[in-house]
PDB file of C-alpha atoms and ligand atoms in Angstrom:
ATOM      1  CA  UNK X   9      64.970  83.259 112.109  1.00 98.00           C
ATOM      2  CA  UNK X  10      67.358  80.331 112.330  1.00 98.00           C
ATOM      3  CA  UNK X  11      71.085  81.124 112.466  1.00 98.00           C
ATOM      4  CA  UNK X  12      73.365  78.456 110.992  1.00 98.00           C
ATOM      5  CA  UNK X  13      77.087  78.939 111.615  1.00 98.00           C
ATOM      6  CA  UNK X  14      78.337  75.813 109.919  1.00 98.00           C
ATOM      7  CA  UNK X  15      77.607  73.774 106.816  1.00 98.00           C
ATOM      8  CA  UNK X  16      76.105  70.806 108.673  1.00 98.00           C
ATOM      9  CA  UNK X  17      73.567  72.978 110.475  1.00 98.00           C
ATOM     10  CA  UNK X  18      72.649  74.631 107.168  1.00 98.00           C
ATOM     11  CA  UNK X  19      72.222  71.291 105.398  1.00 98.00           C
ATOM     12  CA  UNK X  20      69.906  69.959 108.131  1.00 98.00           C
ATOM     13  CA  UNK X  21      67.548  72.934 107.773  1.00 98.00           C
ATOM     14  CA  UNK X  22      67.640  72.842 103.974  1.00 98.00           C
ATOM     15  CA  UNK X  23      66.812  69.129 103.966  1.00 98.00           C
ATOM     16  CA  UNK X  24      63.761  69.919 106.097  1.00 98.00           C
ATOM     17  CA  UNK X  25      62.503  72.541 103.624  1.00 98.00           C
ATOM     18  CA  UNK X  26      63.017  70.197 100.689  1.00 98.00           C
ATOM     19  CA  UNK X  27      61.274  67.286 102.376  1.00 98.00           C
ATOM     20  CA  UNK X  28      58.224  69.544 102.840  1.00 98.00           C
ATOM     21  CA  UNK X  29      58.410  70.454  99.119  1.00 98.00           C
ATOM     22  CA  UNK X  30      58.983  74.084 100.072  1.00 98.00           C
ATOM     23  CA  UNK X  31      60.780  76.294  97.533  1.00 98.00           C
ATOM     24  CA  UNK X  32      63.746  78.390  98.603  1.00 98.00           C
ATOM     25  CA  UNK X  33      65.064  81.732  97.367  1.00 99.00           C
ATOM     26  CA  UNK X  34      68.640  82.533  98.310  1.00 99.00           C
ATOM     27  CA  UNK X  35      70.301  85.938  98.709  1.00 99.00           C
ATOM     28  CA  UNK X  36      74.092  85.795  99.164  1.00 99.00           C
ATOM     29  CA  UNK X  37      75.678  88.862 100.780  1.00 98.00           C
ATOM     30  CA  UNK X  38      78.915  90.160 102.255  1.00 98.00           C
ATOM     31  CA  UNK X  39      76.976  91.710 105.145  1.00 98.00           C
ATOM     32  CA  UNK X  40      76.882  95.408 106.029  1.00 97.00           C
ATOM     33  CA  UNK X  41      73.291  95.270 104.847  1.00 98.00           C
ATOM     34  CA  UNK X  42      71.410  98.293 103.576  1.00 97.00           C
ATOM     35  CA  UNK X  43      68.150  99.023 101.790  1.00 97.00           C
ATOM     36  CA  UNK X  44      69.607  97.614  98.537  1.00 98.00           C
ATOM     37  CA  UNK X  45      70.097  94.180 100.132  1.00 98.00           C
ATOM     38  CA  UNK X  46      66.676  94.365 101.761  1.00 98.00           C
ATOM     39  CA  UNK X  47      65.085  94.954  98.348  1.00 98.00           C
ATOM     40  CA  UNK X  48      66.673  91.644  97.230  1.00 98.00           C
ATOM     41  CA  UNK X  49      65.330  89.937 100.352  1.00 98.00           C
ATOM     42  CA  UNK X  50      61.827  91.290  99.702  1.00 98.00           C
ATOM     43  CA  UNK X  51      61.986  90.032  96.128  1.00 98.00           C
ATOM     44  CA  UNK X  52      63.052  86.633  97.482  1.00 98.00           C
ATOM     45  CA  UNK X  53      60.024  86.588  99.783  1.00 98.00           C
ATOM     46  CA  UNK X  54      57.720  87.227  96.835  1.00 98.00           C
ATOM     47  CA  UNK X  55      58.991  84.298  94.794  1.00 98.00           C
ATOM     48  CA  UNK X  56      59.551  81.382  97.198  1.00 98.00           C
ATOM     49  CA  UNK X  57      58.227  79.722 100.347  1.00 98.00           C
ATOM     50  CA  UNK X  58      61.496  80.089 102.253  1.00 99.00           C
ATOM     51  CA  UNK X  59      64.156  82.795 102.220  1.00 99.00           C
ATOM     52  CA  UNK X  60      67.778  82.046 103.023  1.00 99.00           C
ATOM     53  CA  UNK X  61      70.416  84.791 103.305  1.00 99.00           C
ATOM     54  CA  UNK X  62      74.151  84.263 103.716  1.00 99.00           C
ATOM     55  CA  UNK X  63      76.494  86.756 105.324  1.00 98.00           C
ATOM     56  CA  UNK X  64      80.071  85.907 104.501  1.00 98.00           C
ATOM     57  CA  UNK X  65      82.944  88.313 103.909  1.00 97.00           C
ATOM     58  CA  UNK X  66      84.585  86.204 101.250  1.00 97.00           C
ATOM     59  CA  UNK X  67      88.373  86.721 101.418  1.00 95.00           C
ATOM     60  CA  UNK X  68      89.065  85.293  97.941  1.00 95.00           C
ATOM     61  CA  UNK X  69      87.239  88.089  96.111  1.00 96.00           C
ATOM     62  CA  UNK X  70      89.049  91.001  97.742  1.00 93.00           C
ATOM     63  CA  UNK X  71      92.130  92.538  96.216  1.00 82.00           C
ATOM     64  CA  UNK X  72      94.549  95.202  97.368  1.00 73.00           C
ATOM     65  CA  UNK X  73      92.366  97.984  96.032  1.00 61.00           C
ATOM     66  CA  UNK X  74      89.498  96.916  98.249  1.00 70.00           C
ATOM     67  CA  UNK X  75      90.911  95.904 101.555  1.00 83.00           C
ATOM     68  CA  UNK X  76      89.383  92.888 103.263  1.00 91.00           C
ATOM     69  CA  UNK X  77      90.311  94.220 106.707  1.00 90.00           C
ATOM     70  CA  UNK X  78      88.579  97.542 106.008  1.00 89.00           C
ATOM     71  CA  UNK X  79      85.262  95.996 104.929  1.00 92.00           C
ATOM     72  CA  UNK X  80      82.608  97.168 107.432  1.00 93.00           C
ATOM     73  CA  UNK X  81      81.452  94.445 109.831  1.00 95.00           C
ATOM     74  CA  UNK X  82      77.996  95.202 111.229  1.00 97.00           C
ATOM     75  CA  UNK X  83      76.658  91.794 112.160  1.00 98.00           C
ATOM     76  CA  UNK X  84      74.294  92.825 114.994  1.00 98.00           C
ATOM     77  CA  UNK X  85      72.612  95.410 112.820  1.00 98.00           C
ATOM     78  CA  UNK X  86      72.489  92.990 109.849  1.00 98.00           C
ATOM     79  CA  UNK X  87      70.758  90.352 111.964  1.00 98.00           C
ATOM     80  CA  UNK X  88      68.266  92.883 113.332  1.00 98.00           C
ATOM     81  CA  UNK X  89      67.391  93.988 109.788  1.00 98.00           C
ATOM     82  CA  UNK X  90      66.945  90.400 108.581  1.00 98.00           C
ATOM     83  CA  UNK X  91      64.782  89.537 111.588  1.00 98.00           C
ATOM     84  CA  UNK X  92      62.497  92.449 110.717  1.00 98.00           C
ATOM     85  CA  UNK X  93      62.169  91.082 107.178  1.00 98.00           C
ATOM     86  CA  UNK X  94      61.088  87.780 108.674  1.00 98.00           C
ATOM     87  CA  UNK X  95      63.482  85.619 106.712  1.00 98.00           C
ATOM     88  CA  UNK X  96      63.774  81.930 107.566  1.00 98.00           C
ATOM     89  CA  UNK X  97      67.466  81.198 107.768  1.00 99.00           C
ATOM     90  CA  UNK X  98      70.724  83.129 107.855  1.00 99.00           C
ATOM     91  CA  UNK X  99      73.975  81.319 107.136  1.00 99.00           C
ATOM     92  CA  UNK X 100      76.944  82.892 108.943  1.00 98.00           C
ATOM     93  CA  UNK X 101      80.092  80.879 108.293  1.00 98.00           C
ATOM     94  CA  UNK X 102      83.636  81.946 109.170  1.00 97.00           C
ATOM     95  CA  UNK X 103      86.421  81.717 106.578  1.00 96.00           C
ATOM     96  CA  UNK X 104      87.803  78.454 108.019  1.00 97.00           C
ATOM     97  CA  UNK X 105      84.344  76.879 107.654  1.00 98.00           C
ATOM     98  CA  UNK X 106      84.144  77.816 103.966  1.00 98.00           C
ATOM     99  CA  UNK X 107      87.821  77.224 103.108  1.00 97.00           C
ATOM    100  CA  UNK X 108      89.072  74.618 105.624  1.00 96.00           C
ATOM    101  CA  UNK X 109      91.665  73.341 103.165  1.00 94.00           C
ATOM    102  CA  UNK X 110      92.457  76.670 101.542  1.00 90.00           C
ATOM    103  CA  UNK X 111      91.245  77.372  98.037  1.00 86.00           C
ATOM    104  CA  UNK X 112      92.994  75.037  95.554  1.00 94.00           C
ATOM    105  CA  UNK X 113      89.851  74.629  93.435  1.00 96.00           C
ATOM    106  CA  UNK X 114      88.576  77.760  91.734  1.00 97.00           C
ATOM    107  CA  UNK X 115      85.709  78.480  89.386  1.00 98.00           C
ATOM    108  CA  UNK X 116      86.825  80.578  86.414  1.00 98.00           C
ATOM    109  CA  UNK X 117      84.289  82.096  84.029  1.00 98.00           C
ATOM    110  CA  UNK X 118      86.340  82.928  80.950  1.00 97.00           C
ATOM    111  CA  UNK X 119      85.953  86.146  79.000  1.00 96.00           C
ATOM    112  CA  UNK X 120      83.605  88.118  81.170  1.00 97.00           C
ATOM    113  CA  UNK X 121      85.977  87.841  84.147  1.00 97.00           C
ATOM    114  CA  UNK X 122      88.768  89.662  82.363  1.00 96.00           C
ATOM    115  CA  UNK X 123      87.106  92.906  81.242  1.00 98.00           C
ATOM    116  CA  UNK X 124      85.951  96.073  83.052  1.00 98.00           C
ATOM    117  CA  UNK X 125      85.822  95.168  86.772  1.00 97.00           C
ATOM    118  CA  UNK X 126      87.865  92.054  86.091  1.00 96.00           C
ATOM    119  CA  UNK X 127      90.537  94.086  84.360  1.00 95.00           C
ATOM    120  CA  UNK X 128      90.749  96.510  87.289  1.00 93.00           C
ATOM    121  CA  UNK X 129      90.590  93.774  89.938  1.00 94.00           C
ATOM    122  CA  UNK X 130      92.426  90.639  88.782  1.00 93.00           C
ATOM    123  CA  UNK X 131      91.167  87.491  90.524  1.00 94.00           C
ATOM    124  CA  UNK X 132      88.057  89.196  91.870  1.00 96.00           C
ATOM    125  CA  UNK X 133      85.531  87.364  89.700  1.00 98.00           C
ATOM    126  CA  UNK X 134      87.173  84.012  90.230  1.00 97.00           C
ATOM    127  CA  UNK X 135      86.698  84.610  93.967  1.00 97.00           C
ATOM    128  CA  UNK X 136      83.046  85.561  93.423  1.00 98.00           C
ATOM    129  CA  UNK X 137      82.290  82.617  91.114  1.00 98.00           C
ATOM    130  CA  UNK X 138      83.967  80.175  93.486  1.00 98.00           C
ATOM    131  CA  UNK X 139      82.136  81.284  96.620  1.00 98.00           C
ATOM    132  CA  UNK X 140      78.765  81.555  94.862  1.00 99.00           C
ATOM    133  CA  UNK X 141      79.218  78.049  93.405  1.00 98.00           C
ATOM    134  CA  UNK X 142      80.041  76.734  96.886  1.00 98.00           C
ATOM    135  CA  UNK X 143      77.026  78.488  98.399  1.00 99.00           C
ATOM    136  CA  UNK X 144      74.762  77.190  95.618  1.00 99.00           C
ATOM    137  CA  UNK X 145      75.995  73.657  96.356  1.00 98.00           C
ATOM    138  CA  UNK X 146      75.338  74.056 100.066  1.00 98.00           C
ATOM    139  CA  UNK X 147      71.971  75.818  99.946  1.00 98.00           C
ATOM    140  CA  UNK X 148      70.656  74.214  96.735  1.00 98.00           C
ATOM    141  CA  UNK X 149      68.018  76.924  96.303  1.00 98.00           C
ATOM    142  CA  UNK X 150      65.357  76.996  93.592  1.00 98.00           C
ATOM    143  CA  UNK X 151      65.948  80.700  92.984  1.00 99.00           C
ATOM    144  CA  UNK X 152      68.743  83.140  93.763  1.00 99.00           C
ATOM    145  CA  UNK X 153      68.480  86.923  93.655  1.00 98.00           C
ATOM    146  CA  UNK X 154      71.280  89.270  92.550  1.00 98.00           C
ATOM    147  CA  UNK X 155      71.294  93.058  92.205  1.00 98.00           C
ATOM    148  CA  UNK X 156      71.577  94.769  88.817  1.00 98.00           C
ATOM    149  CA  UNK X 157      73.884  97.226  90.604  1.00 98.00           C
ATOM    150  CA  UNK X 158      76.688  94.700  90.029  1.00 98.00           C
ATOM    151  CA  UNK X 159      75.757  94.168  86.381  1.00 98.00           C
ATOM    152  CA  UNK X 160      78.897  92.320  85.365  1.00 98.00           C
ATOM    153  CA  UNK X 161      78.680  90.072  88.415  1.00 98.00           C
ATOM    154  CA  UNK X 162      75.059  89.271  87.538  1.00 98.00           C
ATOM    155  CA  UNK X 163      76.101  88.270  84.003  1.00 98.00           C
ATOM    156  CA  UNK X 164      78.941  86.168  85.361  1.00 98.00           C
ATOM    157  CA  UNK X 165      76.625  84.324  87.773  1.00 98.00           C
ATOM    158  CA  UNK X 166      74.075  83.673  85.025  1.00 98.00           C
ATOM    159  CA  UNK X 167      76.797  82.219  82.809  1.00 98.00           C
ATOM    160  CA  UNK X 168      78.263  80.083  85.593  1.00 98.00           C
ATOM    161  CA  UNK X 169      74.814  78.815  86.539  1.00 98.00           C
ATOM    162  CA  UNK X 170      74.213  77.723  82.945  1.00 98.00           C
ATOM    163  CA  UNK X 171      77.659  76.263  82.362  1.00 98.00           C
ATOM    164  CA  UNK X 172      77.640  74.224  85.580  1.00 98.00           C
ATOM    165  CA  UNK X 173      73.975  73.110  85.342  1.00 98.00           C
ATOM    166  CA  UNK X 174      72.936  74.256  88.790  1.00 98.00           C
ATOM    167  CA  UNK X 175      69.286  74.393  87.734  1.00 98.00           C
ATOM    168  CA  UNK X 176      68.752  77.556  89.794  1.00 99.00           C
ATOM    169  CA  UNK X 177      66.642  80.432  88.485  1.00 99.00           C
ATOM    170  CA  UNK X 178      68.654  83.654  88.713  1.00 99.00           C
ATOM    171  CA  UNK X 179      66.476  86.711  89.256  1.00 98.00           C
ATOM    172  CA  UNK X 180      67.838  90.231  88.824  1.00 98.00           C
ATOM    173  CA  UNK X 181      66.582  92.966  91.154  1.00 98.00           C
ATOM    174  CA  UNK X 182      66.763  96.656  90.187  1.00 98.00           C
ATOM    175  CA  UNK X 183      69.389  98.931  91.726  1.00 98.00           C
ATOM    176  CA  UNK X 184      68.157 100.679  94.860  1.00 98.00           C
ATOM    177  CA  UNK X 185      69.074 104.366  94.826  1.00 98.00           C
ATOM    178  CA  UNK X 186      69.150 107.189  97.326  1.00 97.00           C
ATOM    179  CA  UNK X 187      66.983 110.200  96.465  1.00 97.00           C
ATOM    180  CA  UNK X 188      70.055 111.842  94.940  1.00 98.00           C
ATOM    181  CA  UNK X 189      70.380 108.978  92.448  1.00 98.00           C
ATOM    182  CA  UNK X 190      73.427 107.495  94.195  1.00 98.00           C
ATOM    183  CA  UNK X 191      73.284 103.705  94.035  1.00 98.00           C
ATOM    184  CA  UNK X 192      73.100 102.144  97.493  1.00 98.00           C
ATOM    185  CA  UNK X 193      76.318 100.370  98.351  1.00 97.00           C
ATOM    186  CA  UNK X 194      78.380  99.401 101.369  1.00 94.00           C
ATOM    187  CA  UNK X 195      81.194 101.375  99.779  1.00 94.00           C
ATOM    188  CA  UNK X 196      79.209 104.599 100.347  1.00 96.00           C
ATOM    189  CA  UNK X 197      80.240 104.231 104.003  1.00 94.00           C
ATOM    190  CA  UNK X 198      83.760 105.247 103.002  1.00 94.00           C
ATOM    191  CA  UNK X 199      82.523 108.656 101.786  1.00 97.00           C
ATOM    192  CA  UNK X 200      82.386 111.792 103.905  1.00 98.00           C
ATOM    193  CA  UNK X 201      79.207 113.871 103.955  1.00 97.00           C
ATOM    194  CA  UNK X 202      80.230 116.234 101.164  1.00 98.00           C
ATOM    195  CA  UNK X 203      81.432 113.400  98.938  1.00 98.00           C
ATOM    196  CA  UNK X 204      78.258 111.414  99.541  1.00 98.00           C
ATOM    197  CA  UNK X 205      75.701 114.188  99.155  1.00 97.00           C
ATOM    198  CA  UNK X 206      77.314 116.549  96.673  1.00 97.00           C
ATOM    199  CA  UNK X 207      79.856 114.701  94.539  1.00 98.00           C
ATOM    200  CA  UNK X 208      78.875 111.025  94.359  1.00 98.00           C
ATOM    201  CA  UNK X 209      75.394 111.656  92.827  1.00 98.00           C
ATOM    202  CA  UNK X 210      77.190 113.048  89.756  1.00 98.00           C
ATOM    203  CA  UNK X 211      78.011 109.493  88.757  1.00 98.00           C
ATOM    204  CA  UNK X 212      74.344 108.730  88.093  1.00 98.00           C
ATOM    205  CA  UNK X 213      73.762 112.158  86.562  1.00 98.00           C
ATOM    206  CA  UNK X 214      76.653 111.617  84.135  1.00 98.00           C
ATOM    207  CA  UNK X 215      75.241 108.244  83.052  1.00 98.00           C
ATOM    208  CA  UNK X 216      71.795 109.797  82.577  1.00 98.00           C
ATOM    209  CA  UNK X 217      73.363 112.536  80.460  1.00 98.00           C
ATOM    210  CA  UNK X 218      75.149 109.952  78.294  1.00 98.00           C
ATOM    211  CA  UNK X 219      71.923 107.939  77.995  1.00 98.00           C
ATOM    212  CA  UNK X 220      70.071 111.009  76.753  1.00 98.00           C
ATOM    213  CA  UNK X 221      72.752 111.668  74.154  1.00 97.00           C
ATOM    214  CA  UNK X 222      72.492 108.076  72.918  1.00 97.00           C
ATOM    215  CA  UNK X 223      68.698 108.339  72.762  1.00 97.00           C
ATOM    216  CA  UNK X 224      69.108 111.581  70.818  1.00 96.00           C
ATOM    217  CA  UNK X 225      70.769 109.413  68.156  1.00 89.00           C
ATOM    218  CA  UNK X 226      74.354 110.398  68.894  1.00 91.00           C
ATOM    219  CA  UNK X 227      76.338 107.267  68.286  1.00 89.00           C
ATOM    220  CA  UNK X 228      79.835 108.622  68.720  1.00 96.00           C
ATOM    221  CA  UNK X 229      80.182 106.375  71.744  1.00 97.00           C
ATOM    222  CA  UNK X 230      83.913 106.937  72.118  1.00 97.00           C
ATOM    223  CA  UNK X 231      83.313 110.691  72.186  1.00 97.00           C
ATOM    224  CA  UNK X 232      80.551 110.378  74.790  1.00 98.00           C
ATOM    225  CA  UNK X 233      82.769 108.177  76.970  1.00 98.00           C
ATOM    226  CA  UNK X 234      85.721 110.555  76.713  1.00 98.00           C
ATOM    227  CA  UNK X 235      83.618 113.580  77.666  1.00 98.00           C
ATOM    228  CA  UNK X 236      82.039 111.722  80.594  1.00 98.00           C
ATOM    229  CA  UNK X 237      85.478 110.758  81.935  1.00 98.00           C
ATOM    230  CA  UNK X 238      86.582 114.395  81.696  1.00 98.00           C
ATOM    231  CA  UNK X 239      83.431 115.627  83.468  1.00 98.00           C
ATOM    232  CA  UNK X 240      83.855 113.100  86.281  1.00 98.00           C
ATOM    233  CA  UNK X 241      87.499 114.057  86.788  1.00 98.00           C
ATOM    234  CA  UNK X 242      86.502 117.714  86.896  1.00 98.00           C
ATOM    235  CA  UNK X 243      83.939 116.978  89.611  1.00 98.00           C
ATOM    236  CA  UNK X 244      86.517 115.332  91.873  1.00 98.00           C
ATOM    237  CA  UNK X 245      86.406 111.659  90.860  1.00 98.00           C
ATOM    238  CA  UNK X 246      89.318 109.559  89.755  1.00 98.00           C
ATOM    239  CA  UNK X 247      87.469 107.649  87.047  1.00 98.00           C
ATOM    240  CA  UNK X 248      88.481 104.100  86.233  1.00 97.00           C
ATOM    241  CA  UNK X 249      86.178 103.508  83.260  1.00 98.00           C
ATOM    242  CA  UNK X 250      83.005 104.884  81.692  1.00 98.00           C
ATOM    243  CA  UNK X 251      81.912 102.468  79.007  1.00 98.00           C
ATOM    244  CA  UNK X 252      78.969 102.028  76.669  1.00 98.00           C
ATOM    245  CA  UNK X 253      78.610  98.302  76.025  1.00 98.00           C
ATOM    246  CA  UNK X 254      76.275  95.769  74.461  1.00 98.00           C
ATOM    247  CA  UNK X 255      73.915  94.805  77.308  1.00 98.00           C
ATOM    248  CA  UNK X 256      73.825  91.116  76.368  1.00 96.00           C
ATOM    249  CA  UNK X 257      77.524  90.282  76.224  1.00 96.00           C
ATOM    250  CA  UNK X 258      79.342  93.443  77.374  1.00 98.00           C
ATOM    251  CA  UNK X 259      81.171  93.703  74.062  1.00 97.00           C
ATOM    252  CA  UNK X 260      82.051  97.219  72.878  1.00 97.00           C
ATOM    253  CA  UNK X 261      78.803  98.820  71.647  1.00 97.00           C
ATOM    254  CA  UNK X 262      78.303  99.036  67.902  1.00 95.00           C
ATOM    255  CA  UNK X 263      76.221 101.705  66.186  1.00 91.00           C
ATOM    256  CA  UNK X 264      73.413  99.229  65.363  1.00 93.00           C
ATOM    257  CA  UNK X 265      73.176  97.635  68.859  1.00 96.00           C
ATOM    258  CA  UNK X 266      69.743  98.178  70.374  1.00 96.00           C
ATOM    259  CA  UNK X 267      70.260  97.056  73.964  1.00 98.00           C
ATOM    260  CA  UNK X 268      73.085  98.897  75.658  1.00 98.00           C
ATOM    261  CA  UNK X 269      74.399  99.324  79.150  1.00 98.00           C
ATOM    262  CA  UNK X 270      76.472 102.213  80.444  1.00 98.00           C
ATOM    263  CA  UNK X 271      78.921 101.066  83.106  1.00 98.00           C
ATOM    264  CA  UNK X 272      81.021 103.317  85.273  1.00 98.00           C
ATOM    265  CA  UNK X 273      83.619 102.898  87.955  1.00 98.00           C
ATOM    266  CA  UNK X 274      85.338 105.778  89.705  1.00 98.00           C
ATOM    267  CA  UNK X 275      87.272 106.413  92.860  1.00 97.00           C
ATOM    268  CA  UNK X 276      85.951 109.093  95.161  1.00 98.00           C
ATOM    269  CA  UNK X 277      88.246 109.511  98.138  1.00 97.00           C
ATOM    270  CA  UNK X 278      88.603 106.036  99.679  1.00 93.00           C
ATOM    271  CA  UNK X 279      85.610 104.543  97.846  1.00 94.00           C
ATOM    272  CA  UNK X 280      85.673 102.832  94.494  1.00 94.00           C
ATOM    273  CA  UNK X 281      82.107 103.349  93.298  1.00 97.00           C
ATOM    274  CA  UNK X 282      80.488 101.379  90.495  1.00 98.00           C
ATOM    275  CA  UNK X 283      77.138 101.846  88.802  1.00 98.00           C
ATOM    276  CA  UNK X 284      75.336 101.180  85.522  1.00 99.00           C
ATOM    277  CA  UNK X 285      72.156 101.973  83.635  1.00 98.00           C
ATOM    278  CA  UNK X 286      70.469 100.275  80.683  1.00 98.00           C
ATOM    279  CA  UNK X 287      69.645 102.025  77.425  1.00 98.00           C
ATOM    280  CA  UNK X 288      67.098 100.552  74.997  1.00 98.00           C
ATOM    281  CA  UNK X 289      67.096 102.083  71.545  1.00 96.00           C
ATOM    282  CA  UNK X 290      63.727 101.741  69.788  1.00 87.00           C
TER     283      UNK X 290
HETATM  284  O1  PAF E  29      77.730  90.960  95.580  1.00 64.44           O
HETATM  285  C1  PAF E  29      78.179  90.504  96.659  1.00 64.44           C
HETATM  286  O2  PAF E  29      77.800  90.946  97.746  1.00 64.44           O
HETATM  287  C2  PAF E  29      79.193  89.379  96.631  1.00 64.44           C
HETATM  288  O3  PAF E  29      80.022  89.467  95.521  1.00 64.44           O
HETATM  289  C3  PAF E  29      78.550  87.975  96.721  1.00 64.44           C
HETATM  290  C4  PAF E  29      77.668  87.683  95.546  1.00 64.44           C
HETATM  291  C5  PAF E  29      77.771  87.863  98.014  1.00 64.44           C
HETATM  292  C6  PAF E  29      79.649  86.909  96.745  1.00 64.44           C
HETATM  293  O4  PAF E  29      80.471  87.021  97.867  1.00 64.44           O
END
């Protein structure tokens, strides 16, 4: 596994892959890798000759609610995990390598950046779009893999990729879950044992309950959302949103929409958890 710490070293290796006509799948990460990330890496291995992973704690996507300084840094363990997966190249830049001149140029994806997560975390999606665009330019992969766990982020990346003509195939990988149903996330590290094992799984259970109600032909979506928010608060969460949306454009779900997504965000202690599930109405 090659480790590239700067852009020039990365470019040299990427040029080599391209000159051999080898395809590349790219998995960008913030580090603190867990089974969810590894499922993206395994997907990448299935679909391309070479797998490139980046580990970069991108300062421009953090806000006050999610403290940059508090983000877990576990580089040795991350590298050991990636080595086991037999990936080809890991890109490990520092902030001054990625933003040597600061960040005057930003990528803004209108509309989708302002709702749900974007509403709760102003500037977050501009930070994500900007760093992913920069990484796409540097790596120039054929394919890039993103988790469905961050559903809104996945939609934002797809839109940016199309709008800016990167010519990269974006593949979505399913959310990896613990046995309890809790979506795997670095943020789970902020939970204590009781929160993690007893309370947090209720987030998934509440979405499943709402999904069942929708499938049972109850289309009072506002009522379902309201009840879910009450249930979550009762169980110890501080819910941010619980929304039933159109899965294609995240607009507010209408009674005749067939493809829906339930998205939730809730604070539990120090962790702001997010999750989502799809609902297909036949
Ligand atoms: O989902 C993440 O881990 C980050 O938002 C990403 C895509 C690596 C950009 O920093």
